[in-house]
Amino acid sequence: MEGARWAFRFGAWSPSRSEWLLAARCIQPEERERIRQFMFNKDAKAAIVRELIS
């Protein structure tokens, strides 16, 4: 069985506050806490997108 690869241009994604909160509610609490600790927004966006599509 082969896996699928996804691509997402997260740099072009500029979520509103409500979209960001919704995305955060859709991932596991442990991952949400880990993502909150990132220093840079681009790293947090990449991580949350990775969690949402996996």
PDB file of C-alpha atoms in Angstrom:
ATOM      1  CA  MET A   1       0.000   0.000   0.000  1.00  0.00           C
ATOM      2  CA  GLU A   2       1.367   3.397  -0.946  1.00  0.00           C
ATOM      3  CA  GLY A   3       0.894   6.583   1.027  1.00  0.00           C
ATOM      4  CA  ALA A   4      -0.247   9.928  -0.261  1.00  0.00           C
ATOM      5  CA  ARG A   5       1.823  13.098  -0.194  1.00  0.00           C
ATOM      6  CA  TRP A   6       0.148  16.421   0.359  1.00  0.00           C
ATOM      7  CA  ALA A   7       1.373  19.909  -0.418  1.00  0.00           C
ATOM      8  CA  PHE A   8       0.044  23.065   1.179  1.00  0.00           C
ATOM      9  CA  ARG A   9       1.306  26.616   0.720  1.00  0.00           C
ATOM     10  CA  PHE A  10       0.998  27.602   4.353  1.00  0.00           C
ATOM     11  CA  GLY A  11       2.865  30.847   3.669  1.00  0.00           C
ATOM     12  CA  ALA A  12      -0.127  32.003   1.626  1.00  0.00           C
ATOM     13  CA  TRP A  13      -2.545  31.038   4.421  1.00  0.00           C
ATOM     14  CA  SER A  14      -3.374  33.984   6.638  1.00  0.00           C
ATOM     15  CA  PRO A  15      -5.980  32.687   9.090  1.00  0.00           C
ATOM     16  CA  SER A  16      -8.245  34.993  11.033  1.00  0.00           C
ATOM     17  CA  ARG A  17      -8.292  34.631  14.803  1.00  0.00           C
ATOM     18  CA  SER A  18     -11.456  32.516  14.643  1.00  0.00           C
ATOM     19  CA  GLU A  19      -9.948  30.255  11.943  1.00  0.00           C
ATOM     20  CA  TRP A  20      -6.783  29.806  14.011  1.00  0.00           C
ATOM     21  CA  LEU A  21      -8.814  28.907  17.110  1.00  0.00           C
ATOM     22  CA  LEU A  22     -10.902  26.422  15.124  1.00  0.00           C
ATOM     23  CA  ALA A  23      -7.774  24.802  13.694  1.00  0.00           C
ATOM     24  CA  ALA A  24      -6.268  24.565  17.181  1.00  0.00           C
ATOM     25  CA  ARG A  25      -9.414  22.881  18.518  1.00  0.00           C
ATOM     26  CA  CYS A  26      -9.141  20.221  15.794  1.00  0.00           C
ATOM     27  CA  ILE A  27      -5.790  18.859  16.970  1.00  0.00           C
ATOM     28  CA  GLN A  28      -4.747  16.863  20.025  1.00  0.00           C
ATOM     29  CA  PRO A  29      -4.206  18.887  23.232  1.00  0.00           C
ATOM     30  CA  GLU A  30      -0.578  17.721  23.497  1.00  0.00           C
ATOM     31  CA  GLU A  31       0.184  18.960  19.992  1.00  0.00           C
ATOM     32  CA  ARG A  32      -1.674  22.204  20.613  1.00  0.00           C
ATOM     33  CA  GLU A  33       0.488  22.877  23.685  1.00  0.00           C
ATOM     34  CA  ARG A  34       3.671  21.991  21.791  1.00  0.00           C
ATOM     35  CA  ILE A  35       2.731  24.376  18.968  1.00  0.00           C
ATOM     36  CA  ARG A  36       2.001  27.190  21.444  1.00  0.00           C
ATOM     37  CA  GLN A  37       5.645  27.078  22.508  1.00  0.00           C
ATOM     38  CA  PHE A  38       7.043  27.917  19.063  1.00  0.00           C
ATOM     39  CA  MET A  39       8.893  31.220  18.856  1.00  0.00           C
ATOM     40  CA  PHE A  40       7.969  32.015  15.253  1.00  0.00           C
ATOM     41  CA  ASN A  41       4.476  32.176  13.752  1.00  0.00           C
ATOM     42  CA  LYS A  42       5.603  30.534  10.511  1.00  0.00           C
ATOM     43  CA  ASP A  43       6.769  27.480  12.473  1.00  0.00           C
ATOM     44  CA  ALA A  44       3.461  27.302  14.341  1.00  0.00           C
ATOM     45  CA  LYS A  45       1.506  27.577  11.080  1.00  0.00           C
ATOM     46  CA  ALA A  46       3.572  24.820   9.476  1.00  0.00           C
ATOM     47  CA  ALA A  47       3.062  22.553  12.479  1.00  0.00           C
ATOM     48  CA  ILE A  48      -0.681  23.110  12.715  1.00  0.00           C
ATOM     49  CA  VAL A  49      -1.135  22.497   8.982  1.00  0.00           C
ATOM     50  CA  ARG A  50       0.920  19.309   9.268  1.00  0.00           C
ATOM     51  CA  GLU A  51      -1.318  18.122  12.110  1.00  0.00           C
ATOM     52  CA  LEU A  52      -4.521  18.994  10.277  1.00  0.00           C
ATOM     53  CA  ILE A  53      -3.645  17.134   7.074  1.00  0.00           C
ATOM     54  CA  SER A  54      -2.123  14.064   8.707  1.00  0.00           C
TER      55      SER A  54
END
